[in-house]
């Protein structure tokens, strides 16, 4: 099927007159008529505009053939093959953060029990969270949790 016949078919299927199509493309009705009669060809900008207007590929517009073979187009190269995904890394970081938080709780209770033996201790185990070794573990846990959430919630690029 020729370009002119394809254009005419698409125009009619979409319920447009030659004048209406011409107005949408910014050309004269006579230009559209010449294209449909294969007496002239549109420039590439108009071909692109027509393909977008009717929702068809340029190949389909020019040849009338519907291309459904995915192998006729180059496939994207997956450069992340063999590397751990962002989601796995995020999950591991969140798990490490949770483990650090649990260890922090045990450390606070353990420090309180040690201090109880000496006779001076805080009344609440949570007060031990502000001591240097424990606050460092809390900071590491917070960093792990935040980094893990960022990796899990960030959009992944599609490989297909």
mmCIF file of C-alpha atoms in Angstrom:
data_model
loop_
_atom_site.group_PDB
_atom_site.id
_atom_site.type_symbol
_atom_site.label_atom_id
_atom_site.label_comp_id
_atom_site.label_asym_id
_atom_site.label_seq_id
_atom_site.Cartn_x
_atom_site.Cartn_y
_atom_site.Cartn_z
ATOM 1 C CA UNK A 1 0.000 0.000 0.000
ATOM 2 C CA UNK A 2 1.343 3.453 -0.869
ATOM 3 C CA UNK A 3 1.882 6.325 1.539
ATOM 4 C CA UNK A 4 -1.039 8.210 -0.036
ATOM 5 C CA UNK A 5 -3.451 5.299 0.468
ATOM 6 C CA UNK A 6 -2.249 4.827 4.062
ATOM 7 C CA UNK A 7 -2.741 8.508 4.798
ATOM 8 C CA UNK A 8 -6.210 8.518 3.288
ATOM 9 C CA UNK A 9 -7.212 5.395 5.231
ATOM 10 C CA UNK A 10 -5.908 6.769 8.538
ATOM 11 C CA UNK A 11 -7.554 10.148 7.952
ATOM 12 C CA UNK A 12 -10.931 8.544 7.219
ATOM 13 C CA UNK A 13 -10.661 6.110 10.161
ATOM 14 C CA UNK A 14 -10.168 9.116 12.430
ATOM 15 C CA UNK A 15 -13.106 10.990 10.927
ATOM 16 C CA UNK A 16 -11.082 13.904 9.565
ATOM 17 C CA UNK A 17 -11.594 15.784 6.331
ATOM 18 C CA UNK A 18 -8.626 16.832 4.232
ATOM 19 C CA UNK A 19 -9.199 20.406 5.435
ATOM 20 C CA UNK A 20 -9.208 19.392 9.127
ATOM 21 C CA UNK A 21 -6.009 17.365 8.719
ATOM 22 C CA UNK A 22 -4.387 20.233 6.825
ATOM 23 C CA UNK A 23 -5.250 22.662 9.624
ATOM 24 C CA UNK A 24 -3.789 20.347 12.278
ATOM 25 C CA UNK A 25 -0.563 20.009 10.264
ATOM 26 C CA UNK A 26 -0.362 23.664 9.265
ATOM 27 C CA UNK A 27 -0.467 22.964 5.516
ATOM 28 C CA UNK A 28 -2.992 23.556 2.737
ATOM 29 C CA UNK A 29 -5.822 21.190 1.864
ATOM 30 C CA UNK A 30 -4.274 20.891 -1.594
ATOM 31 C CA UNK A 31 -1.035 19.577 -0.040
ATOM 32 C CA UNK A 32 -2.950 16.830 1.769
ATOM 33 C CA UNK A 33 -4.795 16.004 -1.469
ATOM 34 C CA UNK A 34 -1.484 15.692 -3.382
ATOM 35 C CA UNK A 35 -0.063 13.429 -0.653
ATOM 36 C CA UNK A 36 -3.111 11.143 -0.798
ATOM 37 C CA UNK A 37 -2.864 10.959 -4.607
ATOM 38 C CA UNK A 38 0.881 10.194 -4.316
ATOM 39 C CA UNK A 39 1.542 13.244 -6.491
ATOM 40 C CA UNK A 40 3.823 14.684 -3.779
ATOM 41 C CA UNK A 41 5.454 13.575 -0.538
ATOM 42 C CA UNK A 42 5.402 15.474 2.764
ATOM 43 C CA UNK A 43 8.661 16.589 4.369
ATOM 44 C CA UNK A 44 10.013 14.620 7.313
ATOM 45 C CA UNK A 45 8.569 17.039 9.903
ATOM 46 C CA UNK A 46 5.085 16.476 8.523
ATOM 47 C CA UNK A 47 5.623 12.696 8.410
ATOM 48 C CA UNK A 48 6.571 12.757 12.097
ATOM 49 C CA UNK A 49 3.552 14.926 12.907
ATOM 50 C CA UNK A 50 1.199 12.613 10.995
ATOM 51 C CA UNK A 51 2.568 9.482 12.679
ATOM 52 C CA UNK A 52 2.088 11.054 16.121
ATOM 53 C CA UNK A 53 -1.365 12.358 15.233
ATOM 54 C CA UNK A 54 -2.609 8.921 14.163
ATOM 55 C CA UNK A 55 -0.572 6.924 16.693
ATOM 56 C CA UNK A 56 1.318 4.821 14.156
ATOM 57 C CA UNK A 57 5.014 4.314 13.587
ATOM 58 C CA UNK A 58 6.691 6.095 10.702
ATOM 59 C CA UNK A 59 7.438 2.684 9.170
ATOM 60 C CA UNK A 60 3.768 1.763 9.274
ATOM 61 C CA UNK A 61 2.775 5.151 7.874
ATOM 62 C CA UNK A 62 5.197 4.942 4.950
ATOM 63 C CA UNK A 63 4.833 1.253 4.064
ATOM 64 C CA UNK A 64 1.479 0.204 5.477
ATOM 65 C CA UNK A 65 3.117 -2.769 7.213
ATOM 66 C CA UNK A 66 2.697 -3.273 10.935
ATOM 67 C CA UNK A 67 6.024 -4.195 12.511
ATOM 68 C CA UNK A 68 5.550 -6.491 15.478
ATOM 69 C CA UNK A 69 8.866 -8.307 15.387
ATOM 70 C CA UNK A 70 10.811 -7.074 18.408
ATOM 71 C CA UNK A 71 14.069 -8.362 16.922
ATOM 72 C CA UNK A 72 13.936 -5.791 14.145
ATOM 73 C CA UNK A 73 14.901 -3.166 16.729
ATOM 74 C CA UNK A 74 18.134 -3.180 18.757
ATOM 75 C CA UNK A 75 17.682 -4.487 22.279
ATOM 76 C CA UNK A 76 19.062 -2.452 25.191
ATOM 77 C CA UNK A 77 22.246 -3.806 26.713
ATOM 78 C CA UNK A 78 21.906 -4.810 30.356
ATOM 79 C CA UNK A 79 25.048 -3.419 31.990
ATOM 80 C CA UNK A 80 23.965 -4.416 35.506
ATOM 81 C CA UNK A 81 24.131 -8.150 34.810
ATOM 82 C CA UNK A 82 25.961 -9.998 37.592
ATOM 83 C CA UNK A 83 25.861 -7.050 39.998
ATOM 84 C CA UNK A 84 23.581 -7.094 43.040
ATOM 85 C CA UNK A 85 20.492 -5.023 42.506
ATOM 86 C CA UNK A 86 19.731 -1.831 44.338
ATOM 87 C CA UNK A 87 16.808 -3.473 46.060
ATOM 88 C CA UNK A 88 18.941 -6.282 47.466
ATOM 89 C CA UNK A 89 21.549 -3.812 48.708
ATOM 90 C CA UNK A 90 18.787 -1.704 50.268
ATOM 91 C CA UNK A 91 17.299 -4.712 52.041
ATOM 92 C CA UNK A 92 20.723 -5.726 53.380
ATOM 93 C CA UNK A 93 21.356 -2.201 54.687
ATOM 94 C CA UNK A 94 17.962 -2.098 56.392
ATOM 95 C CA UNK A 95 18.637 -5.485 57.970
ATOM 96 C CA UNK A 96 22.039 -4.244 59.208
ATOM 97 C CA UNK A 97 20.371 -1.142 60.669
ATOM 98 C CA UNK A 98 17.773 -3.217 62.499
ATOM 99 C CA UNK A 99 20.474 -5.522 63.887
ATOM 100 C CA UNK A 100 22.455 -2.495 65.088
ATOM 101 C CA UNK A 101 19.351 -1.110 66.822
ATOM 102 C CA UNK A 102 18.744 -4.426 68.576
ATOM 103 C CA UNK A 103 22.391 -4.548 69.666
ATOM 104 C CA UNK A 104 22.058 -0.993 70.957
ATOM 105 C CA UNK A 105 19.179 -2.033 73.205
ATOM 106 C CA UNK A 106 21.156 -4.978 74.571
ATOM 107 C CA UNK A 107 24.203 -2.761 75.104
ATOM 108 C CA UNK A 108 22.185 -0.197 77.057
ATOM 109 C CA UNK A 109 20.714 -2.862 79.334
ATOM 110 C CA UNK A 110 24.137 -4.501 79.743
ATOM 111 C CA UNK A 111 25.780 -1.169 80.656
ATOM 112 C CA UNK A 112 23.041 -0.537 83.225
ATOM 113 C CA UNK A 113 23.580 -3.967 84.802
ATOM 114 C CA UNK A 114 27.353 -3.326 85.028
ATOM 115 C CA UNK A 115 26.759 0.046 86.656
ATOM 116 C CA UNK A 116 24.272 -1.481 89.102
ATOM 117 C CA UNK A 117 27.082 -3.637 90.447
ATOM 118 C CA UNK A 118 29.188 -0.544 91.199
ATOM 119 C CA UNK A 119 26.346 1.209 92.964
ATOM 120 C CA UNK A 120 25.779 4.154 90.599
ATOM 121 C CA UNK A 121 23.474 3.801 87.649
ATOM 122 C CA UNK A 122 20.857 5.604 85.633
ATOM 123 C CA UNK A 123 17.277 4.741 86.455
ATOM 124 C CA UNK A 124 16.323 4.255 82.801
ATOM 125 C CA UNK A 125 18.237 2.001 80.380
ATOM 126 C CA UNK A 126 17.491 4.517 77.606
ATOM 127 C CA UNK A 127 19.748 7.070 79.342
ATOM 128 C CA UNK A 128 22.701 4.836 78.408
ATOM 129 C CA UNK A 129 21.990 5.448 74.722
ATOM 130 C CA UNK A 130 23.769 8.807 74.996
ATOM 131 C CA UNK A 131 27.121 7.310 76.048
ATOM 132 C CA UNK A 132 29.797 7.316 73.326
ATOM 133 C CA UNK A 133 30.017 3.647 72.272
ATOM 134 C CA UNK A 134 26.258 3.240 72.214
ATOM 135 C CA UNK A 135 25.547 6.504 70.382
ATOM 136 C CA UNK A 136 28.065 5.447 67.690
ATOM 137 C CA UNK A 137 26.121 2.234 67.111
ATOM 138 C CA UNK A 138 22.873 4.237 66.952
ATOM 139 C CA UNK A 139 24.440 6.529 64.335
ATOM 140 C CA UNK A 140 25.590 3.552 62.233
ATOM 141 C CA UNK A 141 22.122 2.014 62.504
ATOM 142 C CA UNK A 142 20.480 5.270 61.410
ATOM 143 C CA UNK A 143 22.806 5.612 58.405
ATOM 144 C CA UNK A 144 22.169 1.996 57.382
ATOM 145 C CA UNK A 145 18.410 2.386 57.695
ATOM 146 C CA UNK A 146 18.327 5.633 55.714
ATOM 147 C CA UNK A 147 20.624 4.348 52.965
ATOM 148 C CA UNK A 148 18.592 1.148 52.715
ATOM 149 C CA UNK A 149 15.330 3.070 52.418
ATOM 150 C CA UNK A 150 16.786 5.327 49.733
ATOM 151 C CA UNK A 151 17.914 2.306 47.703
ATOM 152 C CA UNK A 152 14.601 0.519 48.120
ATOM 153 C CA UNK A 153 12.445 3.516 47.292
ATOM 154 C CA UNK A 154 14.487 4.963 44.430
ATOM 155 C CA UNK A 155 13.120 4.107 40.976
ATOM 156 C CA UNK A 156 14.950 1.415 39.047
ATOM 157 C CA UNK A 157 15.641 1.745 35.355
ATOM 158 C CA UNK A 158 13.867 -0.807 33.199
ATOM 159 C CA UNK A 159 16.101 -3.203 31.348
ATOM 160 C CA UNK A 160 13.434 -4.075 28.748
#
